[in-house]
Short mmCIF file of C-alpha atoms and ligand atoms in Angstrom, two decimals:
data_model
loop_
_atom_site.label_atom_id
_atom_site.label_comp_id
_atom_site.label_asym_id
_atom_site.label_seq_id
_atom_site.Cartn_x
_atom_site.Cartn_y
_atom_site.Cartn_z
CA MET A 108 -21.93 -18.84 -6.29
CA GLU A 109 -18.97 -18.17 -4.03
CA LEU A 110 -19.66 -14.54 -3.22
CA TRP A 111 -16.12 -13.81 -2.00
CA ARG A 112 -14.94 -14.22 -5.61
CA LEU A 113 -16.80 -11.08 -6.69
CA THR A 114 -15.03 -7.80 -7.39
CA VAL A 115 -16.42 -4.67 -5.77
CA HIS A 116 -18.26 -3.52 -8.89
CA GLU A 117 -19.66 -6.99 -9.60
CA ALA A 118 -20.93 -7.28 -6.03
CA HIS A 119 -22.40 -3.79 -6.24
CA GLU A 120 -24.50 -4.75 -9.28
CA LEU A 121 -25.95 -7.76 -7.44
CA LEU A 122 -26.54 -5.77 -4.25
CA LYS A 123 -28.26 -3.00 -6.14
CA ARG A 124 -30.56 -5.43 -7.91
CA ARG A 125 -31.08 -7.03 -4.49
CA GLU A 126 -30.06 -10.42 -5.83
CA ILE A 127 -27.75 -10.75 -2.85
CA SER A 128 -27.72 -8.98 0.51
CA ALA A 129 -24.78 -7.31 2.21
CA THR A 130 -25.27 -9.74 5.08
CA GLU A 131 -24.92 -12.76 2.76
CA LEU A 132 -21.85 -11.26 1.17
CA THR A 133 -20.26 -10.46 4.54
CA LYS A 134 -21.01 -13.93 5.88
CA ALA A 135 -19.42 -15.48 2.78
CA VAL A 136 -16.27 -13.43 3.29
CA LEU A 137 -16.11 -14.23 7.04
CA GLU A 138 -16.54 -17.91 6.19
CA ARG A 139 -13.71 -17.64 3.66
CA ILE A 140 -11.50 -16.04 6.32
CA SER A 141 -12.19 -18.88 8.72
CA GLN A 142 -11.27 -21.37 5.96
CA VAL A 143 -8.00 -19.89 4.75
CA ASP A 144 -6.63 -17.38 7.23
CA GLY A 145 -5.10 -20.07 9.39
CA LYS A 146 -2.67 -20.55 6.51
CA VAL A 147 -2.39 -17.02 5.11
CA GLN A 148 -2.43 -15.09 8.41
CA ALA A 149 -3.44 -11.85 6.76
CA PHE A 150 -5.44 -10.48 9.68
CA LEU A 151 -4.44 -9.17 13.09
CA THR A 152 -8.06 -8.55 14.02
CA VAL A 153 -11.20 -9.87 12.34
CA THR A 154 -14.11 -7.61 13.24
CA ASP A 155 -16.86 -10.14 12.64
CA GLU A 156 -19.50 -8.66 14.93
CA LEU A 157 -18.91 -5.14 13.68
CA ALA A 158 -18.94 -6.38 10.07
CA LEU A 159 -22.30 -8.07 10.47
CA LYS A 160 -23.73 -4.97 12.10
CA MET A 161 -22.41 -2.76 9.32
CA ALA A 162 -23.80 -5.21 6.75
CA GLU A 163 -27.26 -4.91 8.36
CA ASP A 164 -26.98 -1.14 8.13
CA ALA A 165 -26.04 -1.48 4.47
CA ASP A 166 -29.01 -3.74 3.83
CA ARG A 167 -31.24 -1.10 5.37
CA ARG A 168 -29.80 1.43 2.92
CA PHE A 169 -30.62 -0.89 0.01
CA ALA A 170 -34.13 -1.48 1.36
CA SER A 171 -34.83 2.24 1.65
CA GLY A 172 -33.00 3.10 -1.57
CA GLU A 173 -31.15 5.88 0.24
CA GLY A 174 -27.47 6.50 0.82
CA ILE A 175 -26.34 3.86 -1.67
CA THR A 176 -22.80 4.26 -3.00
CA PRO A 177 -20.63 1.83 -5.00
CA LEU A 178 -19.08 0.71 -1.69
CA THR A 179 -22.27 0.18 0.30
CA GLY A 180 -22.25 -3.32 1.76
CA ILE A 181 -18.77 -4.14 0.42
CA PRO A 182 -16.44 -6.03 2.85
CA ILE A 183 -13.20 -4.07 3.05
CA ALA A 184 -10.04 -4.76 5.06
CA ILE A 185 -7.93 -1.98 6.56
CA LYS A 186 -4.21 -2.01 7.21
CA ASP A 187 -3.62 -1.91 10.95
CA ASN A 188 -1.90 1.48 10.89
CA MET A 189 -5.13 3.38 10.22
CA CYS A 190 -7.10 4.42 13.28
CA THR A 191 -10.48 2.76 13.71
CA LYS A 192 -12.58 4.10 16.54
CA GLY A 193 -13.20 1.39 19.12
CA VAL A 194 -11.21 -1.20 17.13
CA ARG A 195 -7.67 -2.15 18.16
CA THR A 196 -5.03 -0.52 15.96
CA THR A 197 -1.60 -2.00 16.58
CA CYS A 198 0.67 -1.12 13.61
CA ALA A 199 1.72 -4.76 14.16
CA SER A 200 3.79 -3.54 17.11
CA LYS A 201 3.84 -4.90 20.64
CA ILE A 202 4.08 -1.31 21.82
CA LEU A 203 0.53 -0.69 20.54
CA HIS A 204 -0.84 -4.19 21.20
CA ASN A 205 -3.72 -2.83 23.27
CA PHE A 206 -4.24 0.57 21.64
CA VAL A 207 -7.89 1.33 20.85
CA PRO A 208 -8.17 4.68 19.06
CA PRO A 209 -10.83 7.13 20.23
CA TYR A 210 -11.33 8.39 16.65
CA ASP A 211 -11.44 7.28 13.01
CA ALA A 212 -8.83 8.13 10.40
CA THR A 213 -10.35 10.33 7.70
CA VAL A 214 -10.23 7.48 5.15
CA VAL A 215 -11.99 5.20 7.63
CA ALA A 216 -14.68 7.83 8.29
CA LYS A 217 -15.15 8.23 4.54
CA LEU A 218 -15.58 4.51 3.99
CA LYS A 219 -18.09 4.40 6.83
CA GLU A 220 -20.04 7.23 5.26
CA ALA A 221 -20.04 5.32 1.97
CA GLY A 222 -21.62 2.36 3.79
CA ALA A 223 -18.67 -0.04 3.44
CA VAL A 224 -18.38 -3.04 5.78
CA PHE A 225 -15.19 -3.34 7.86
CA ILE A 226 -14.08 -6.94 7.88
CA GLY A 227 -10.84 -6.52 9.86
CA LYS A 228 -7.40 -5.03 10.36
CA THR A 229 -4.55 -6.48 8.35
CA ASN A 230 -1.04 -7.53 9.25
CA MET A 231 1.97 -5.45 8.22
CA ASP A 232 5.63 -4.92 8.96
CA GLU A 233 5.86 -3.17 12.34
CA PHE A 234 5.11 0.54 11.80
CA ALA A 235 5.23 -0.20 8.04
CA MET A 236 9.00 -0.70 8.10
CA GLY A 237 9.80 -3.58 5.81
CA SER A 238 9.13 -5.27 2.50
CA SER A 239 7.90 -8.74 3.41
CA THR A 240 5.53 -8.53 6.43
CA GLU A 241 8.06 -10.72 8.24
CA PHE A 242 8.86 -7.78 10.53
CA SER A 243 5.37 -7.83 12.03
CA GLY A 244 5.66 -7.86 15.82
CA PHE A 245 3.16 -10.72 15.91
CA PHE A 246 3.54 -13.22 13.03
CA PRO A 247 4.42 -13.21 9.33
CA THR A 248 1.79 -13.30 6.59
CA HIS A 249 2.13 -15.90 3.82
CA ASN A 250 1.71 -15.36 0.10
CA PRO A 251 -1.53 -17.12 -0.87
CA TRP A 252 0.01 -18.13 -4.24
CA ASP A 253 2.73 -20.08 -2.44
CA LEU A 254 2.60 -20.28 1.33
CA SER A 255 6.38 -20.68 1.60
CA ARG A 256 6.83 -17.19 0.13
CA VAL A 257 6.30 -13.68 1.42
CA PRO A 258 3.34 -11.54 0.32
CA GLY A 259 5.59 -8.47 0.12
CA GLY A 260 5.29 -5.56 2.50
CA SER A 261 4.63 -3.61 4.37
CA SER A 262 0.92 -3.89 3.37
CA GLY A 263 1.35 -7.67 2.97
CA GLY A 264 -1.74 -8.51 5.01
CA SER A 265 -3.96 -6.32 2.85
CA ALA A 266 -2.51 -7.71 -0.41
CA ALA A 267 -2.77 -11.33 0.73
CA ALA A 268 -6.34 -10.81 1.99
CA VAL A 269 -7.44 -9.36 -1.37
CA ALA A 270 -5.72 -12.16 -3.32
CA ALA A 271 -7.10 -14.93 -1.11
CA GLY A 272 -10.71 -13.72 -1.22
CA GLU A 273 -10.70 -12.70 2.45
CA CYS A 274 -12.14 -9.28 1.56
CA LEU A 275 -13.23 -7.66 -1.70
CA ALA A 276 -10.77 -4.79 -1.41
CA ALA A 277 -8.40 -3.25 1.12
CA LEU A 278 -6.58 -0.11 2.10
CA GLY A 279 -2.81 -0.04 2.30
CA SER A 280 -0.22 2.64 2.95
CA ASP A 281 2.88 3.35 0.90
CA THR A 282 5.97 5.19 2.10
CA GLY A 283 8.49 3.55 -0.22
CA GLY A 284 6.45 0.96 -2.09
CA SER A 285 4.34 -0.70 0.58
CA ILE A 286 1.15 -0.75 -1.50
CA ARG A 287 2.67 -1.51 -4.90
CA GLN A 288 5.27 -4.15 -4.08
CA PRO A 289 2.88 -6.42 -2.11
CA ALA A 290 0.22 -5.84 -4.81
CA ALA A 291 2.73 -7.12 -7.38
CA PHE A 292 3.70 -10.11 -5.20
CA CYS A 293 0.07 -11.13 -4.67
CA GLY A 294 -1.32 -10.48 -8.18
CA VAL A 295 -3.58 -7.57 -7.25
CA VAL A 296 -3.89 -3.89 -8.19
CA GLY A 297 -2.33 -1.32 -5.84
CA LEU A 298 -2.32 2.45 -6.23
CA LYS A 299 -0.24 4.98 -4.35
CA PRO A 300 -1.91 8.33 -5.03
CA THR A 301 -0.10 11.66 -5.38
CA TYR A 302 1.30 12.82 -2.03
CA GLY A 303 -1.52 14.87 -0.49
CA ARG A 304 -4.34 13.44 -2.63
CA VAL A 305 -5.62 11.29 0.24
CA SER A 306 -5.72 12.53 3.83
CA ARG A 307 -3.17 11.08 6.24
CA TYR A 308 -5.18 12.12 9.29
CA GLY A 309 -5.39 9.07 11.53
CA LEU A 310 -2.71 7.16 9.64
CA VAL A 311 -0.07 6.33 12.24
CA ALA A 312 2.93 8.29 10.96
CA PHE A 313 6.07 6.54 9.73
CA ALA A 314 7.76 9.12 7.45
CA SER A 315 5.30 11.96 7.13
CA SER A 316 6.71 13.52 3.95
CA LEU A 317 6.40 10.20 2.10
CA ASP A 318 3.39 8.34 3.60
CA GLN A 319 0.28 7.99 1.50
CA ILE A 320 -2.84 5.79 1.75
CA GLY A 321 -4.26 3.99 -1.27
CA PRO A 322 -6.51 1.19 -2.57
CA MET A 323 -5.60 -2.48 -3.08
CA THR A 324 -8.13 -4.25 -5.28
CA ARG A 325 -8.75 -7.11 -7.70
CA ASP A 326 -9.14 -4.92 -10.74
CA VAL A 327 -8.59 -1.38 -11.96
CA THR A 328 -12.30 -0.50 -11.89
CA ASP A 329 -12.44 -1.26 -8.17
CA CYS A 330 -9.30 0.81 -7.68
CA ALA A 331 -11.01 3.85 -9.25
CA LEU A 332 -14.10 3.31 -7.08
CA LEU A 333 -12.08 3.20 -3.87
CA LEU A 334 -10.03 6.21 -4.84
CA ASN A 335 -13.24 8.16 -5.49
CA ALA A 336 -14.32 7.35 -1.95
CA ILE A 337 -11.10 8.26 -0.10
CA ALA A 338 -9.53 11.13 -2.08
CA GLY A 339 -9.94 14.80 -1.31
CA HIS A 340 -8.83 17.72 0.78
CA ASP A 341 -8.98 17.39 4.54
CA PRO A 342 -8.49 20.35 6.87
CA MET A 343 -7.16 17.87 9.46
CA ASP A 344 -4.11 17.11 7.26
CA SER A 345 -2.15 20.23 6.41
CA THR A 346 -0.36 18.45 3.56
CA SER A 347 -3.55 17.37 1.83
CA ILE A 348 -4.10 19.10 -1.50
CA PRO A 349 -7.04 21.54 -1.76
CA GLN A 350 -8.08 20.43 -5.25
CA PRO A 351 -11.40 19.00 -6.35
CA VAL A 352 -11.57 15.23 -6.89
CA PRO A 353 -12.42 14.13 -10.42
CA ASP A 354 -14.62 11.08 -10.99
CA TYR A 355 -11.89 8.49 -11.46
CA THR A 356 -14.26 6.04 -13.14
CA GLN A 357 -14.18 8.41 -16.13
CA ALA A 358 -10.63 7.18 -16.69
CA LEU A 359 -11.79 3.62 -17.29
CA VAL A 360 -11.49 3.83 -21.06
CA ALA A 361 -9.61 1.15 -22.99
CA ASP A 362 -7.68 3.43 -25.30
CA VAL A 363 -4.02 4.40 -25.29
CA LYS A 364 -3.73 5.54 -28.91
CA GLY A 365 -1.12 8.28 -29.11
CA MET A 366 -0.22 7.99 -25.43
CA ARG A 367 3.53 8.32 -24.92
CA ILE A 368 4.84 5.70 -22.51
CA GLY A 369 8.35 6.27 -21.18
CA LEU A 370 10.62 3.33 -20.39
CA PRO A 371 13.35 4.54 -18.02
CA ARG A 372 16.44 2.57 -18.94
CA GLU A 373 17.71 2.41 -15.33
CA TYR A 374 14.67 0.27 -14.39
CA PHE A 375 15.49 -2.51 -16.83
CA GLY A 376 19.19 -2.96 -16.07
CA ASP A 377 21.34 -3.69 -13.03
CA GLY A 378 19.62 -5.32 -10.09
CA ILE A 379 16.50 -6.29 -12.03
CA ASP A 380 15.81 -10.00 -12.52
CA LEU A 381 16.08 -10.70 -16.25
CA GLN A 382 12.88 -12.73 -16.41
CA VAL A 383 10.94 -10.03 -14.56
CA ALA A 384 12.33 -7.39 -16.94
CA ALA A 385 11.31 -9.51 -19.96
CA ILE A 386 7.71 -9.92 -18.74
CA VAL A 387 7.40 -6.21 -18.02
CA GLN A 388 8.89 -5.38 -21.43
CA GLN A 389 6.19 -7.56 -23.03
CA ALA A 390 3.55 -5.52 -21.22
CA ALA A 391 5.01 -2.39 -22.82
CA GLU A 392 4.90 -4.01 -26.24
CA ARG A 393 1.28 -4.99 -25.80
CA LEU A 394 0.44 -1.35 -25.14
CA ALA A 395 2.46 -0.33 -28.20
CA GLN A 396 0.43 -2.74 -30.33
CA ALA A 397 -2.67 -0.99 -29.01
CA GLY A 398 -1.39 2.34 -30.32
CA ALA A 399 0.82 3.74 -27.56
CA GLU A 400 4.18 5.18 -28.44
CA LEU A 401 7.14 3.82 -26.47
CA VAL A 402 9.88 6.31 -25.65
CA GLU A 403 13.18 5.50 -23.98
CA VAL A 404 13.92 7.93 -21.15
CA SER A 405 16.51 8.17 -18.41
CA LEU A 406 16.16 8.83 -14.67
CA PRO A 407 19.84 8.95 -13.73
CA THR A 408 19.37 9.89 -10.05
CA THR A 409 17.43 6.65 -9.46
CA GLU A 410 20.64 4.98 -8.40
CA TYR A 411 20.85 7.26 -5.33
CA ALA A 412 17.16 7.09 -4.42
CA LEU A 413 17.43 4.10 -2.09
CA ALA A 414 20.33 5.62 -0.14
CA ALA A 415 18.61 8.99 0.20
CA TYR A 416 15.35 7.30 1.24
CA TYR A 417 17.16 5.46 4.04
CA ILE A 418 18.32 8.79 5.43
CA ILE A 419 15.03 10.67 5.10
CA ALA A 420 12.56 7.95 6.13
CA PRO A 421 14.41 6.88 9.33
CA ALA A 422 15.03 10.54 10.25
CA GLU A 423 11.31 11.26 10.14
CA ALA A 424 10.52 7.93 11.82
CA SER A 425 12.87 8.61 14.73
CA SER A 426 10.98 11.79 15.44
CA ASN A 427 7.49 10.34 14.84
CA LEU A 428 8.13 7.33 17.07
CA ALA A 429 9.34 9.43 20.01
CA ARG A 430 5.74 9.57 21.25
CA TYR A 431 5.70 5.88 22.27
CA ASP A 432 7.00 6.34 25.76
CA GLY A 433 4.67 4.10 27.74
CA VAL A 434 2.75 7.08 29.09
CA GLN A 435 0.11 7.94 26.55
CA TYR A 436 -0.31 4.86 24.39
CA GLY A 437 -0.17 1.13 24.50
CA TYR A 438 2.43 -0.95 26.24
CA ARG A 439 4.18 0.12 29.45
CA ALA A 440 7.02 -1.88 31.01
CA PRO A 441 5.65 -3.25 34.30
CA VAL A 442 8.76 -2.86 36.46
CA ALA A 443 11.01 0.19 36.50
CA ASP A 444 12.72 2.20 39.22
CA ASP A 445 12.08 5.66 37.83
CA ILE A 446 10.50 7.38 34.86
CA VAL A 447 13.58 7.30 32.63
CA ALA A 448 14.02 3.59 33.27
CA MET A 449 10.33 3.15 32.45
CA TYR A 450 10.75 4.92 29.07
CA CYS A 451 13.82 2.87 28.23
CA ARG A 452 12.33 -0.47 29.19
CA THR A 453 9.05 0.24 27.44
CA ARG A 454 10.81 1.04 24.19
CA LYS A 455 13.27 -1.82 24.54
CA GLU A 456 10.51 -4.35 25.15
CA GLY A 457 7.87 -2.80 22.91
CA PHE A 458 9.74 -2.16 19.65
CA GLY A 459 11.07 -4.87 17.36
CA HIS A 460 14.57 -5.04 15.92
CA GLU A 461 13.90 -3.29 12.60
CA VAL A 462 12.11 -0.38 14.27
CA LYS A 463 14.95 0.13 16.74
CA HIS A 464 17.41 -0.01 13.87
CA ARG A 465 15.55 2.79 12.06
CA ILE A 466 15.22 4.94 15.18
CA MET A 467 18.96 4.69 15.77
CA LEU A 468 19.77 5.46 12.13
CA GLY A 469 17.44 8.45 12.13
CA THR A 470 18.64 9.82 15.44
CA TYR A 471 22.23 9.56 14.26
CA THR A 472 21.72 11.32 10.93
CA LEU A 473 19.79 14.15 12.57
CA SER A 474 22.32 14.73 15.36
CA ALA A 475 24.46 17.85 15.52
CA GLY A 476 27.41 17.65 13.18
CA TYR A 477 25.88 14.96 10.98
CA TYR A 478 22.73 16.73 9.87
CA GLU A 479 24.39 18.47 6.94
CA ALA A 480 26.45 15.52 5.83
CA TYR A 481 23.46 13.19 5.75
CA TYR A 482 20.01 14.70 6.02
CA LEU A 483 20.63 17.83 4.01
CA ARG A 484 22.46 15.92 1.32
CA ALA A 485 19.63 13.40 1.06
CA ALA A 486 17.16 16.28 0.75
CA ARG A 487 19.21 17.58 -2.19
CA VAL A 488 19.16 14.17 -3.85
CA ARG A 489 15.42 14.24 -3.42
CA THR A 490 15.23 17.46 -5.42
CA LEU A 491 17.35 15.90 -8.16
CA ILE A 492 15.03 12.90 -8.31
CA ARG A 493 12.05 15.21 -8.71
CA ARG A 494 13.83 17.05 -11.54
CA ASP A 495 14.65 13.77 -13.29
CA PHE A 496 10.96 12.98 -13.39
CA GLU A 497 10.03 16.46 -14.60
CA ARG A 498 12.49 16.13 -17.44
CA ALA A 499 11.23 12.66 -18.35
CA PHE A 500 7.63 13.87 -18.37
CA GLU A 501 8.51 16.44 -21.02
CA ARG A 502 8.86 13.48 -23.36
CA CYS A 503 6.12 11.13 -22.17
CA ASP A 504 2.73 11.02 -20.42
CA VAL A 505 3.42 8.10 -18.11
CA LEU A 506 6.35 5.85 -17.17
CA LEU A 507 6.37 2.06 -17.23
CA THR A 508 8.71 0.00 -15.01
CA PRO A 509 8.77 -3.28 -13.09
CA THR A 510 7.12 -2.88 -9.66
CA SER A 511 9.57 -5.17 -7.90
CA PRO A 512 13.00 -6.14 -9.21
CA VAL A 513 12.39 -9.76 -8.21
CA PRO A 514 9.50 -12.24 -7.89
CA PRO A 515 8.14 -13.05 -4.38
CA PHE A 516 10.99 -14.49 -2.31
CA ARG A 517 10.87 -17.21 0.34
CA LEU A 518 10.10 -16.51 3.97
CA GLY A 519 13.40 -16.13 5.80
CA GLU A 520 15.38 -15.66 2.60
CA ARG A 521 16.13 -11.96 3.15
CA THR A 522 15.55 -11.38 6.86
CA ASP A 523 19.26 -11.67 7.66
CA ASP A 524 20.36 -9.47 4.80
CA PRO A 525 19.07 -5.93 5.41
CA LEU A 526 20.50 -4.59 2.16
CA LEU A 527 18.91 -7.30 0.03
CA MET A 528 15.59 -6.75 1.82
CA LYS A 529 15.77 -3.02 1.14
CA MET A 530 16.68 -3.60 -2.51
CA SER A 531 13.10 -4.88 -2.98
CA ASP A 532 12.03 -1.26 -3.20
CA ILE A 533 14.41 0.19 -5.79
CA CYS A 534 11.67 0.57 -8.39
CA THR A 535 9.02 2.03 -6.07
CA ILE A 536 10.90 4.46 -3.80
CA PRO A 537 11.57 7.17 -6.43
CA ALA A 538 7.83 7.90 -6.86
CA ASN A 539 7.51 8.50 -3.09
CA MET A 540 10.56 10.75 -3.09
CA ALA A 541 8.97 12.85 -5.84
CA GLY A 542 5.41 12.63 -4.45
CA LEU A 543 4.12 11.13 -7.71
CA PRO A 544 1.19 8.76 -8.16
CA ALA A 545 2.02 5.19 -9.20
CA ILE A 546 0.05 2.00 -9.71
CA SER A 547 0.99 -1.67 -9.91
CA VAL A 548 -1.10 -4.11 -11.97
CA PRO A 549 -0.52 -7.82 -12.61
CA CYS A 550 1.29 -8.52 -15.90
CA GLY A 551 2.21 -12.18 -15.84
CA PHE A 552 3.59 -15.09 -13.87
CA LEU A 553 7.01 -16.58 -13.22
CA ASP A 554 6.86 -20.20 -12.03
CA GLY A 555 3.29 -19.64 -10.90
CA LEU A 556 4.12 -16.45 -8.98
CA PRO A 557 2.62 -13.09 -9.94
CA VAL A 558 4.68 -10.31 -11.52
CA GLY A 559 3.56 -6.67 -11.55
CA VAL A 560 4.10 -3.75 -13.89
CA GLN A 561 4.25 -0.24 -12.44
CA PHE A 562 3.01 2.94 -14.11
CA ILE A 563 4.21 6.25 -12.65
CA GLY A 564 2.29 9.44 -13.47
CA LYS A 565 2.57 13.20 -13.19
CA VAL A 566 1.44 14.99 -10.04
CA LEU A 567 -2.34 14.58 -9.60
CA ASP A 568 -2.61 12.70 -12.88
CA GLU A 569 -4.19 9.55 -11.44
CA MET A 570 -6.59 9.70 -14.41
CA THR A 571 -3.87 8.81 -16.94
CA LEU A 572 -2.53 6.09 -14.65
CA LEU A 573 -5.94 4.48 -14.32
CA ARG A 574 -6.56 4.75 -18.04
CA VAL A 575 -3.34 3.03 -19.07
CA ALA A 576 -3.76 0.43 -16.30
CA PHE A 577 -7.35 -0.25 -17.36
CA THR A 578 -6.34 -0.57 -21.02
CA TYR A 579 -3.57 -2.97 -20.11
CA GLU A 580 -5.95 -5.00 -17.96
CA GLN A 581 -8.34 -5.35 -20.92
CA LEU A 582 -5.51 -6.38 -23.24
CA SER A 583 -3.94 -8.87 -20.84
CA GLY A 584 -7.08 -10.30 -19.26
CA TYR A 585 -5.26 -10.27 -15.90
CA ARG A 586 -8.02 -9.24 -13.55
CA ASN A 587 -9.64 -10.69 -10.45
CA LEU A 588 -6.82 -13.20 -10.09
CA LEU A 589 -7.67 -15.24 -7.03
CA ALA A 590 -4.88 -17.28 -5.51
CA PRO A 591 -5.42 -21.04 -5.73
CA ILE A 592 -5.82 -21.75 -2.04
CA GLY A 593 -8.54 -23.21 0.16
N1 LIG B 827 10.13 -1.18 2.43
C1 LIG B 827 10.28 0.22 2.65
C2 LIG B 827 10.75 0.45 4.07
O1 LIG B 827 11.00 -0.50 4.71
C3 LIG B 827 8.99 0.92 2.38
C4 LIG B 827 7.97 0.69 3.42
C5 LIG B 827 6.69 1.41 3.15
O2 LIG B 827 6.40 1.84 2.05
N2 LIG B 827 5.94 1.61 4.22
O3 LIG B 827 10.87 1.54 4.54
#
């Protein structure tokens, strides 16, 4: 048996019955990485020694029968913007190329406690700014379904690693779609939880009012298991929600009878590839056949969401990224006459083009005289977006849309067209602006490339999302889709 093909819950059953060991499983995954990662390039760092040590610890837990959780001994990859104590955390930026955090992000600490095995840190767009992983400061990641195409972004390394069997599951982060869009492009499941459901402590900040960490997995069951492990209030993150965490596996019920599923008309029209829209529409019809009620709704402010996002996110980024000055972290320009020259050179040499572009945009829109015209207006649009959703949710329990307006595009195809690149996120950004949970699950293929359907839920209603996603997964049979590579 090729152990890397197992989902988290399948592997757990075998580990529990002691039919396989965590060490065997980890070795199989490391072997798989050495076979395929030369082509996929999903990892910035493979932590093989640490993984084997953690696997031994997990095996000790199984031997003693103590401290066993559904994630014990499971090889998991972590996006390289989450701090891992003693393990390089670069955000795929030259400016952090040598940064080794002295502490663990809360999600990382929680996975450690659960006994998970850390297999490595995954590639991403620099500081999570991008939609294709081509803006990594080091190298692009390739889509394992077609190596000439992008895996999506910014969590492209995590998505590609899950789809290529280079880990059993991964963590990603999502500010405007960075978990869901790459999940859709790579044929995996990706969940962005409600803003505040998962702690952001130790997640390197991009746009703090939008950032959220979530699971990327090969099926919906695994997604619920990971969410169980990482969700919850954290005193170290003042925006984390002080609410108890339900057992998300309780949502894994294949039944949508009477559930009202809203189809927002703006997500099936302009700017959406017709073939993608048709496949996603079929997914809705499948759920209707299973007893759900389809309701047409409207989210009219959607058309302004992208523009408002590109005011708010860069504004927050320009402030968050001010800390990279060559003094406290990472890269420092070697030659400079004085301290100001040192700051300037460090930032000039350390940041990539896209990051500089965002810092300039953000600094401009926050500057005196422009703040009201741009930032304040964008904040108002954000309120309107939230109200749109509230109104829609009076008529339905969950919304169904495409995850990405287009199938995975070719490497290089959009790098010179910033607007086209940013259009990749038109379906995902509104949920971030409103702080709502949303999940992408595979729903078909176009010319051999995966297409994803997105479900958007009410605040803290991850349960309904997981239930509809699980039901759809049972109906469609699209689960544990491994890319044909290797
Ligand atoms: N693609 C969007 C951006 O470039 C979203 C990125 C993300 O969610 N981190 O900002």
